[in-house]
PDB file of C-alpha atoms in Angstrom:
ATOM      1  CA  UNK L   1      14.400   1.185 -20.652  1.00 69.00           C
ATOM      2  CA  UNK L   2      10.918  -1.731 -21.146  1.00 67.00           C
ATOM      3  CA  UNK L   3       9.279   0.202 -18.882  1.00 62.00           C
ATOM      4  CA  UNK L   4       9.385   3.547 -21.516  1.00 65.00           C
ATOM      5  CA  UNK L   5       7.974   0.461 -24.077  1.00 69.00           C
ATOM      6  CA  UNK L   6       5.782  -0.292 -22.467  1.00 62.00           C
ATOM      7  CA  UNK L   7       3.663   3.139 -21.191  1.00 61.00           C
ATOM      8  CA  UNK L   8       3.735   3.948 -25.186  1.00 65.00           C
ATOM      9  CA  UNK L   9       2.729   0.462 -26.356  1.00 63.00           C
ATOM     10  CA  UNK L  10      -0.011   0.974 -23.308  1.00 56.00           C
ATOM     11  CA  UNK L  11      -1.016   4.851 -24.494  1.00 58.00           C
ATOM     12  CA  UNK L  12      -0.917   4.064 -28.009  1.00 57.00           C
ATOM     13  CA  UNK L  13      -3.953   0.796 -26.999  1.00 52.00           C
ATOM     14  CA  UNK L  14      -5.499   3.832 -24.671  1.00 49.00           C
ATOM     15  CA  UNK L  15      -4.504   2.727 -21.882  1.00 51.00           C
ATOM     16  CA  UNK L  16      -4.148   5.366 -19.235  1.00 57.00           C
ATOM     17  CA  UNK L  17      -1.526   3.387 -17.107  1.00 69.00           C
ATOM     18  CA  UNK L  18       1.148   1.106 -16.829  1.00 73.00           C
ATOM     19  CA  UNK L  19      -0.633  -0.764 -15.193  1.00 85.00           C
ATOM     20  CA  UNK L  20      -3.754  -3.358 -15.634  1.00 91.00           C
ATOM     21  CA  UNK L  21      -7.029  -1.377 -14.242  1.00 93.00           C
ATOM     22  CA  UNK L  22      -9.022  -2.758 -11.935  1.00 96.00           C
ATOM     23  CA  UNK L  23     -12.292  -3.750 -14.070  1.00 96.00           C
ATOM     24  CA  UNK L  24      -9.873  -6.510 -15.121  1.00 96.00           C
ATOM     25  CA  UNK L  25      -8.252  -7.371 -12.049  1.00 97.00           C
ATOM     26  CA  UNK L  26     -12.085  -7.916 -10.768  1.00 98.00           C
ATOM     27  CA  UNK L  27     -13.368  -9.768 -13.999  1.00 97.00           C
ATOM     28  CA  UNK L  28     -10.014 -11.826 -14.155  1.00 97.00           C
ATOM     29  CA  UNK L  29      -9.985 -13.115  -9.100  1.00 97.00           C
ATOM     30  CA  UNK L  30     -13.403 -14.315  -9.859  1.00 97.00           C
ATOM     31  CA  UNK L  31     -12.368 -16.003 -13.398  1.00 96.00           C
ATOM     32  CA  UNK L  32     -10.115 -17.626 -11.109  1.00 94.00           C
ATOM     33  CA  UNK L  33     -12.255 -18.445  -7.953  1.00 94.00           C
ATOM     34  CA  UNK L  34     -14.574 -19.873 -10.467  1.00 93.00           C
ATOM     35  CA  UNK L  35     -12.694 -21.900 -12.688  1.00 91.00           C
ATOM     36  CA  UNK L  36     -10.507 -23.434  -8.728  1.00 87.00           C
ATOM     37  CA  UNK L  37     -14.142 -24.173  -8.045  1.00 79.00           C
ATOM     38  CA  UNK L  38     -15.661 -22.041  -4.894  1.00 78.00           C
ATOM     39  CA  UNK L  39     -16.067 -25.160  -2.591  1.00 77.00           C
ATOM     40  CA  UNK L  40     -12.380 -25.276  -2.916  1.00 75.00           C
ATOM     41  CA  UNK L  41     -10.672 -23.682   1.067  1.00 82.00           C
ATOM     42  CA  UNK L  42      -8.239 -20.883  -1.226  1.00 88.00           C
ATOM     43  CA  UNK L  43      -6.410 -17.625  -0.320  1.00 90.00           C
ATOM     44  CA  UNK L  44      -6.261 -14.933  -3.172  1.00 94.00           C
ATOM     45  CA  UNK L  45      -4.987 -12.205  -3.166  1.00 95.00           C
ATOM     46  CA  UNK L  46      -5.608 -10.115  -5.424  1.00 97.00           C
ATOM     47  CA  UNK L  47      -3.880  -7.285  -6.234  1.00 97.00           C
ATOM     48  CA  UNK L  48      -5.120  -3.536  -7.477  1.00 97.00           C
ATOM     49  CA  UNK L  49      -3.157  -0.553  -8.929  1.00 95.00           C
ATOM     50  CA  UNK L  50      -6.199   2.234  -9.839  1.00 94.00           C
ATOM     51  CA  UNK L  51      -4.629   4.746  -7.387  1.00 93.00           C
ATOM     52  CA  UNK L  52      -0.539   5.070  -7.544  1.00 90.00           C
ATOM     53  CA  UNK L  53       1.174   6.862 -10.203  1.00 86.00           C
ATOM     54  CA  UNK L  54       0.508   7.402 -12.587  1.00 85.00           C
ATOM     55  CA  UNK L  55      -2.880   8.929 -11.241  1.00 90.00           C
ATOM     56  CA  UNK L  56      -4.430   8.568 -14.603  1.00 89.00           C
ATOM     57  CA  UNK L  57      -8.127   7.994 -14.236  1.00 92.00           C
ATOM     58  CA  UNK L  58     -10.108   5.676 -16.936  1.00 90.00           C
ATOM     59  CA  UNK L  59     -13.017   7.642 -18.896  1.00 90.00           C
ATOM     60  CA  UNK L  60     -15.468   5.989 -16.786  1.00 94.00           C
ATOM     61  CA  UNK L  61     -13.785   8.505 -13.104  1.00 95.00           C
ATOM     62  CA  UNK L  62     -12.705  10.848 -14.930  1.00 94.00           C
ATOM     63  CA  UNK L  63     -13.382  14.238 -14.507  1.00 95.00           C
ATOM     64  CA  UNK L  64     -16.078  14.045 -11.510  1.00 97.00           C
ATOM     65  CA  UNK L  65     -13.856  16.156  -9.429  1.00 97.00           C
ATOM     66  CA  UNK L  66     -11.256  17.681 -11.598  1.00 96.00           C
ATOM     67  CA  UNK L  67     -11.825  20.346 -13.295  1.00 93.00           C
ATOM     68  CA  UNK L  68      -8.968  19.917 -15.983  1.00 93.00           C
ATOM     69  CA  UNK L  69     -10.067  21.684 -19.399  1.00 89.00           C
ATOM     70  CA  UNK L  70      -7.987  18.221 -20.897  1.00 86.00           C
ATOM     71  CA  UNK L  71      -6.157  14.753 -19.894  1.00 83.00           C
ATOM     72  CA  UNK L  72      -2.933  15.965 -21.686  1.00 84.00           C
ATOM     73  CA  UNK L  73      -3.777  19.174 -19.591  1.00 90.00           C
ATOM     74  CA  UNK L  74      -3.608  16.678 -16.553  1.00 88.00           C
ATOM     75  CA  UNK L  75      -0.464  14.423 -17.396  1.00 84.00           C
ATOM     76  CA  UNK L  76       1.456  18.183 -17.056  1.00 87.00           C
ATOM     77  CA  UNK L  77      -0.479  18.891 -13.463  1.00 89.00           C
ATOM     78  CA  UNK L  78       0.760  15.923 -12.627  1.00 85.00           C
ATOM     79  CA  UNK L  79       4.392  16.213 -14.272  1.00 82.00           C
ATOM     80  CA  UNK L  80       4.459  19.684 -12.290  1.00 85.00           C
ATOM     81  CA  UNK L  81       2.598  18.286  -8.986  1.00 84.00           C
ATOM     82  CA  UNK L  82      -0.297  20.850  -9.317  1.00 90.00           C
ATOM     83  CA  UNK L  83      -1.797  20.711  -6.082  1.00 89.00           C
ATOM     84  CA  UNK L  84      -5.361  19.689  -7.694  1.00 92.00           C
ATOM     85  CA  UNK L  85      -3.558  16.559  -9.106  1.00 93.00           C
ATOM     86  CA  UNK L  86      -5.124  15.661  -5.953  1.00 94.00           C
ATOM     87  CA  UNK L  87      -8.318  15.339  -7.428  1.00 96.00           C
ATOM     88  CA  UNK L  88      -7.627  12.648 -10.286  1.00 95.00           C
ATOM     89  CA  UNK L  89      -6.280  10.819  -7.071  1.00 95.00           C
ATOM     90  CA  UNK L  90      -9.742  10.457  -6.167  1.00 97.00           C
ATOM     91  CA  UNK L  91     -11.073   9.224  -9.204  1.00 97.00           C
ATOM     92  CA  UNK L  92      -8.254   6.707  -9.539  1.00 96.00           C
ATOM     93  CA  UNK L  93      -9.650   5.506  -5.974  1.00 96.00           C
ATOM     94  CA  UNK L  94     -13.630   5.016  -6.926  1.00 98.00           C
ATOM     95  CA  UNK L  95     -12.819   4.297 -10.368  1.00 97.00           C
ATOM     96  CA  UNK L  96     -11.381   1.147  -7.777  1.00 97.00           C
ATOM     97  CA  UNK L  97     -14.241   1.157  -5.357  1.00 97.00           C
ATOM     98  CA  UNK L  98     -16.306   0.648  -7.928  1.00 98.00           C
ATOM     99  CA  UNK L  99     -15.323  -2.582  -9.023  1.00 98.00           C
ATOM    100  CA  UNK L 100     -13.329  -4.041  -5.640  1.00 98.00           C
ATOM    101  CA  UNK L 101     -17.319  -3.508  -5.114  1.00 97.00           C
ATOM    102  CA  UNK L 102     -17.823  -6.293  -7.732  1.00 98.00           C
ATOM    103  CA  UNK L 103     -15.774  -8.378  -6.663  1.00 98.00           C
ATOM    104  CA  UNK L 104     -17.417  -8.397  -2.832  1.00 97.00           C
ATOM    105  CA  UNK L 105     -20.866  -8.658  -4.688  1.00 97.00           C
ATOM    106  CA  UNK L 106     -19.909 -11.594  -6.369  1.00 97.00           C
ATOM    107  CA  UNK L 107     -18.030 -12.946  -2.304  1.00 95.00           C
ATOM    108  CA  UNK L 108     -21.520 -12.656  -0.951  1.00 95.00           C
ATOM    109  CA  UNK L 109     -23.654 -14.210  -3.953  1.00 95.00           C
ATOM    110  CA  UNK L 110     -21.679 -17.608  -3.583  1.00 93.00           C
ATOM    111  CA  UNK L 111     -20.759 -18.223  -0.063  1.00 91.00           C
ATOM    112  CA  UNK L 112     -21.992 -17.477   3.248  1.00 91.00           C
ATOM    113  CA  UNK L 113     -20.909 -15.200   5.850  1.00 89.00           C
ATOM    114  CA  UNK L 114     -18.913 -17.711   7.926  1.00 87.00           C
ATOM    115  CA  UNK L 115     -17.345 -19.159   4.963  1.00 88.00           C
ATOM    116  CA  UNK L 116     -15.140 -16.271   3.963  1.00 89.00           C
ATOM    117  CA  UNK L 117     -12.996 -13.160   5.439  1.00 90.00           C
ATOM    118  CA  UNK L 118     -12.232 -10.422   3.834  1.00 93.00           C
ATOM    119  CA  UNK L 119      -9.109  -8.005   4.347  1.00 93.00           C
ATOM    120  CA  UNK L 120      -8.193  -5.238   2.189  1.00 94.00           C
ATOM    121  CA  UNK L 121      -5.347  -2.901   3.302  1.00 94.00           C
ATOM    122  CA  UNK L 122      -2.095  -1.190   0.862  1.00 94.00           C
ATOM    123  CA  UNK L 123       1.579  -1.125   0.849  1.00 91.00           C
ATOM    124  CA  UNK L 124       2.158   2.840   1.350  1.00 92.00           C
ATOM    125  CA  UNK L 125       0.257   5.981   1.250  1.00 92.00           C
ATOM    126  CA  UNK L 126       1.121   8.294  -1.077  1.00 92.00           C
ATOM    127  CA  UNK L 127       2.101  12.629  -0.276  1.00 91.00           C
ATOM    128  CA  UNK L 128       0.170  15.937  -2.194  1.00 91.00           C
ATOM    129  CA  UNK L 129       1.344  19.294  -2.587  1.00 87.00           C
ATOM    130  CA  UNK L 130      -0.283  20.597   0.300  1.00 83.00           C
ATOM    131  CA  UNK L 131       0.860  18.158   2.820  1.00 85.00           C
ATOM    132  CA  UNK L 132       3.505  20.209   4.570  1.00 82.00           C
ATOM    133  CA  UNK L 133       6.533  18.052   2.844  1.00 81.00           C
ATOM    134  CA  UNK L 134       9.024  18.272  -0.040  1.00 77.00           C
ATOM    135  CA  UNK L 135       7.733  15.685  -1.733  1.00 79.00           C
ATOM    136  CA  UNK L 136       4.918  14.575  -3.849  1.00 82.00           C
ATOM    137  CA  UNK L 137       4.588  10.221  -4.339  1.00 84.00           C
ATOM    138  CA  UNK L 138       5.890   7.516  -2.270  1.00 85.00           C
ATOM    139  CA  UNK L 139       9.835   8.951  -2.018  1.00 82.00           C
ATOM    140  CA  UNK L 140      11.634   6.593   0.424  1.00 80.00           C
ATOM    141  CA  UNK L 141      11.797   8.886   3.999  1.00 83.00           C
ATOM    142  CA  UNK L 142      10.293   8.219   6.764  1.00 88.00           C
ATOM    143  CA  UNK L 143       6.654  10.647   6.953  1.00 89.00           C
ATOM    144  CA  UNK L 144       3.997   9.765   8.734  1.00 89.00           C
ATOM    145  CA  UNK L 145       0.995   9.519   5.901  1.00 90.00           C
ATOM    146  CA  UNK L 146       3.018   7.229   4.104  1.00 91.00           C
ATOM    147  CA  UNK L 147       3.530   4.577   6.774  1.00 88.00           C
ATOM    148  CA  UNK L 148      -0.319   5.710   7.794  1.00 89.00           C
ATOM    149  CA  UNK L 149      -2.811   2.685   5.849  1.00 90.00           C
ATOM    150  CA  UNK L 150      -5.713   1.500   6.407  1.00 88.00           C
ATOM    151  CA  UNK L 151      -7.259  -1.870   6.958  1.00 88.00           C
ATOM    152  CA  UNK L 152     -10.724  -3.213   6.120  1.00 89.00           C
ATOM    153  CA  UNK L 153     -11.675  -6.791   7.769  1.00 88.00           C
ATOM    154  CA  UNK L 154     -14.530  -8.364   7.911  1.00 88.00           C
ATOM    155  CA  UNK L 155     -14.092  -9.728  11.712  1.00 84.00           C
ATOM    156  CA  UNK L 156     -14.822  -5.923  13.753  1.00 78.00           C
ATOM    157  CA  UNK L 157     -13.066  -7.833  16.549  1.00 72.00           C
ATOM    158  CA  UNK L 158      -9.244  -8.091  14.544  1.00 77.00           C
ATOM    159  CA  UNK L 159     -10.854  -4.943  12.372  1.00 67.00           C
ATOM    160  CA  UNK L 160     -11.230  -2.835  15.618  1.00 70.00           C
ATOM    161  CA  UNK L 161      -7.311  -3.592  16.863  1.00 78.00           C
ATOM    162  CA  UNK L 162      -6.025  -0.131  17.964  1.00 82.00           C
ATOM    163  CA  UNK L 163      -2.471  -0.463  16.197  1.00 88.00           C
ATOM    164  CA  UNK L 164      -0.892  -3.239  13.443  1.00 90.00           C
ATOM    165  CA  UNK L 165       2.224  -3.086  11.403  1.00 91.00           C
ATOM    166  CA  UNK L 166       1.903  -5.166   7.508  1.00 92.00           C
ATOM    167  CA  UNK L 167       3.821  -8.105   9.850  1.00 91.00           C
ATOM    168  CA  UNK L 168       0.546  -9.190  11.662  1.00 92.00           C
ATOM    169  CA  UNK L 169      -0.722  -9.681   7.795  1.00 92.00           C
ATOM    170  CA  UNK L 170       0.448 -13.458   8.071  1.00 93.00           C
ATOM    171  CA  UNK L 171       0.578 -14.772  10.227  1.00 93.00           C
ATOM    172  CA  UNK L 172      -2.918 -13.064  10.737  1.00 91.00           C
ATOM    173  CA  UNK L 173      -4.492 -15.254   7.314  1.00 90.00           C
ATOM    174  CA  UNK L 174      -2.349 -18.021   8.681  1.00 92.00           C
ATOM    175  CA  UNK L 175      -4.228 -18.108  12.504  1.00 90.00           C
ATOM    176  CA  UNK L 176      -7.661 -17.956   9.969  1.00 87.00           C
ATOM    177  CA  UNK L 177      -6.933 -21.240   8.604  1.00 87.00           C
ATOM    178  CA  UNK L 178      -5.305 -22.648  11.513  1.00 90.00           C
ATOM    179  CA  UNK L 179      -1.736 -22.922  10.407  1.00 92.00           C
ATOM    180  CA  UNK L 180       0.845 -23.044  12.588  1.00 93.00           C
ATOM    181  CA  UNK L 181       2.691 -19.386  12.126  1.00 93.00           C
ATOM    182  CA  UNK L 182       6.825 -19.936  12.493  1.00 89.00           C
ATOM    183  CA  UNK L 183       8.868 -18.454  14.872  1.00 86.00           C
ATOM    184  CA  UNK L 184      10.851 -16.473  12.753  1.00 87.00           C
ATOM    185  CA  UNK L 185       7.690 -14.128  11.949  1.00 88.00           C
ATOM    186  CA  UNK L 186       8.664 -11.189  13.769  1.00 83.00           C
ATOM    187  CA  UNK L 187       4.302  -9.723  13.230  1.00 89.00           C
ATOM    188  CA  UNK L 188       1.506 -11.060  15.531  1.00 90.00           C
ATOM    189  CA  UNK L 189      -1.458 -12.907  14.354  1.00 91.00           C
ATOM    190  CA  UNK L 190      -4.196 -10.273  15.473  1.00 90.00           C
ATOM    191  CA  UNK L 191      -6.059 -13.074  16.860  1.00 90.00           C
ATOM    192  CA  UNK L 192      -3.673 -14.054  19.580  1.00 87.00           C
ATOM    193  CA  UNK L 193      -3.654 -11.998  23.066  1.00 84.00           C
ATOM    194  CA  UNK L 194      -0.331 -11.099  23.221  1.00 81.00           C
ATOM    195  CA  UNK L 195      -0.438  -8.468  20.485  1.00 82.00           C
ATOM    196  CA  UNK L 196       2.079  -5.950  19.977  1.00 87.00           C
ATOM    197  CA  UNK L 197       2.665  -1.947  21.336  1.00 89.00           C
ATOM    198  CA  UNK L 198       5.453  -0.411  18.803  1.00 92.00           C
ATOM    199  CA  UNK L 199       6.532  -1.509  16.054  1.00 92.00           C
ATOM    200  CA  UNK L 200       9.553  -0.170  13.681  1.00 91.00           C
ATOM    201  CA  UNK L 201       9.265   1.671  10.151  1.00 89.00           C
ATOM    202  CA  UNK L 202      13.412   1.917   8.388  1.00 86.00           C
ATOM    203  CA  UNK L 203      13.961   4.040   4.725  1.00 84.00           C
ATOM    204  CA  UNK L 204      16.493   3.307   2.216  1.00 73.00           C
ATOM    205  CA  UNK L 205      17.208   5.510  -1.061  1.00 63.00           C
ATOM    206  CA  UNK L 206      15.457   3.956  -3.477  1.00 55.00           C
ATOM    207  CA  UNK L 207      17.049   1.245  -6.085  1.00 48.00           C
ATOM    208  CA  UNK L 208      20.653   2.305  -4.134  1.00 43.00           C
ATOM    209  CA  UNK L 209      23.589   4.509  -6.014  1.00 43.00           C
ATOM    210  CA  UNK L 210      21.057   3.478  -9.328  1.00 41.00           C
ATOM    211  CA  UNK L 211      18.498   6.789  -8.049  1.00 39.00           C
ATOM    212  CA  UNK L 212      20.052  10.317  -8.886  1.00 43.00           C
ATOM    213  CA  UNK L 213      21.681  12.424  -6.309  1.00 44.00           C
ATOM    214  CA  UNK L 214      18.831  15.266  -6.484  1.00 44.00           C
ATOM    215  CA  UNK L 215      16.007  12.848  -5.126  1.00 44.00           C
ATOM    216  CA  UNK L 216      18.134  10.469  -2.563  1.00 47.00           C
ATOM    217  CA  UNK L 217      16.569  10.743   0.888  1.00 53.00           C
ATOM    218  CA  UNK L 218      18.667   9.990   4.378  1.00 65.00           C
ATOM    219  CA  UNK L 219      18.717   5.938   5.786  1.00 83.00           C
ATOM    220  CA  UNK L 220      16.268   6.089   9.008  1.00 86.00           C
ATOM    221  CA  UNK L 221      14.696   4.325  11.308  1.00 90.00           C
ATOM    222  CA  UNK L 222      11.744   4.928  14.171  1.00 93.00           C
ATOM    223  CA  UNK L 223      10.079   3.423  16.677  1.00 94.00           C
ATOM    224  CA  UNK L 224       6.177   3.622  15.815  1.00 94.00           C
ATOM    225  CA  UNK L 225       2.909   3.382  17.790  1.00 92.00           C
ATOM    226  CA  UNK L 226      -0.445   3.936  18.062  1.00 90.00           C
ATOM    227  CA  UNK L 227       0.025   6.971  18.313  1.00 91.00           C
ATOM    228  CA  UNK L 228       2.766   7.227  15.659  1.00 91.00           C
ATOM    229  CA  UNK L 229       6.324   8.394  15.196  1.00 92.00           C
ATOM    230  CA  UNK L 230       8.056   7.958  19.120  1.00 91.00           C
ATOM    231  CA  UNK L 231      11.980   8.213  18.673  1.00 90.00           C
ATOM    232  CA  UNK L 232      14.031   8.111  14.860  1.00 89.00           C
ATOM    233  CA  UNK L 233      17.571   7.434  14.426  1.00 87.00           C
ATOM    234  CA  UNK L 234      19.475   8.489  11.194  1.00 83.00           C
ATOM    235  CA  UNK L 235      21.273   4.692  10.140  1.00 79.00           C
ATOM    236  CA  UNK L 236      23.433   6.919   7.554  1.00 76.00           C
ATOM    237  CA  UNK L 237      24.912   9.456  10.154  1.00 73.00           C
ATOM    238  CA  UNK L 238      26.080   8.664  13.441  1.00 63.00           C
ATOM    239  CA  UNK L 239      25.595  11.558  15.878  1.00 67.00           C
ATOM    240  CA  UNK L 240      22.854  12.654  14.028  1.00 68.00           C
ATOM    241  CA  UNK L 241      20.637  11.536  16.872  1.00 69.00           C
ATOM    242  CA  UNK L 242      19.988  11.191  20.663  1.00 75.00           C
ATOM    243  CA  UNK L 243      18.025   7.831  21.065  1.00 77.00           C
ATOM    244  CA  UNK L 244      16.867   6.893  24.430  1.00 81.00           C
ATOM    245  CA  UNK L 245      14.581   4.088  23.612  1.00 87.00           C
ATOM    246  CA  UNK L 246      17.196   1.275  23.308  1.00 88.00           C
ATOM    247  CA  UNK L 247      14.654  -0.433  21.271  1.00 90.00           C
ATOM    248  CA  UNK L 248      14.413   1.878  18.478  1.00 90.00           C
ATOM    249  CA  UNK L 249      18.701   1.192  19.272  1.00 86.00           C
ATOM    250  CA  UNK L 250      18.709  -2.466  19.530  1.00 87.00           C
ATOM    251  CA  UNK L 251      16.998  -2.305  16.270  1.00 86.00           C
ATOM    252  CA  UNK L 252      19.306   0.879  14.422  1.00 83.00           C
ATOM    253  CA  UNK L 253      22.445  -1.618  15.004  1.00 82.00           C
ATOM    254  CA  UNK L 254      20.976  -4.988  13.496  1.00 82.00           C
ATOM    255  CA  UNK L 255      20.214  -3.458  10.359  1.00 76.00           C
ATOM    256  CA  UNK L 256      23.303  -1.531   9.986  1.00 72.00           C
ATOM    257  CA  UNK L 257      23.980   1.504  12.584  1.00 72.00           C
ATOM    258  CA  UNK L 258      26.996   1.564  14.477  1.00 69.00           C
ATOM    259  CA  UNK L 259      27.275   5.037  16.704  1.00 64.00           C
ATOM    260  CA  UNK L 260      31.234   4.181  16.959  1.00 59.00           C
TER     261      UNK L 260
END
């Protein structure tokens, strides 16, 4: 309920989405770096939300590609899953890219090249009409496009690693700062010579039993490599898949799978 109130409040304020927009995020990030001092060794996590539903770009980039006659028509297209909403998404990405660029320019102007590393990634992908699925957005489902996200890193030797997952990010950051990586971490530092060649992805219905029945998705686990999904298993329907890969079977058992 409070989320709905926030959306209504923000619409009266003239904001296009319930999230802090990229321009404000960049300004706050720059202010924080200046406040804490550019001579300090710090780690900053700057989270941009613009390329996230609802995909309603601000006036700065709205209309660059989309041909909706009005913002009201654009909102209706988002609600109805119109195939042209990808244009709105692209305009959101364009807007974020501009202001992320301003943050990077600030860093380049205030630090020597060997004094910083920049890592850019995303927590998930998005599905749009025409992607060959019944979903739009980012449902709790194992679909290649949802977990195939970019990883950009200033250090080209790290960036060119063929395969990595989110669990590798924290160990990589710790390694960069010379901080000990604990054995409890599942990931591998991308500076390491011993990297994994596979990992697992898993899906669960969003918010457990609180979500409406018609939006529930199957609880699955899958083994993935640089080539994509290799094999999958259902966690709530034992026997629905014949699983040969023992690594995947072990992972599934650790997460509640019981073929008996």
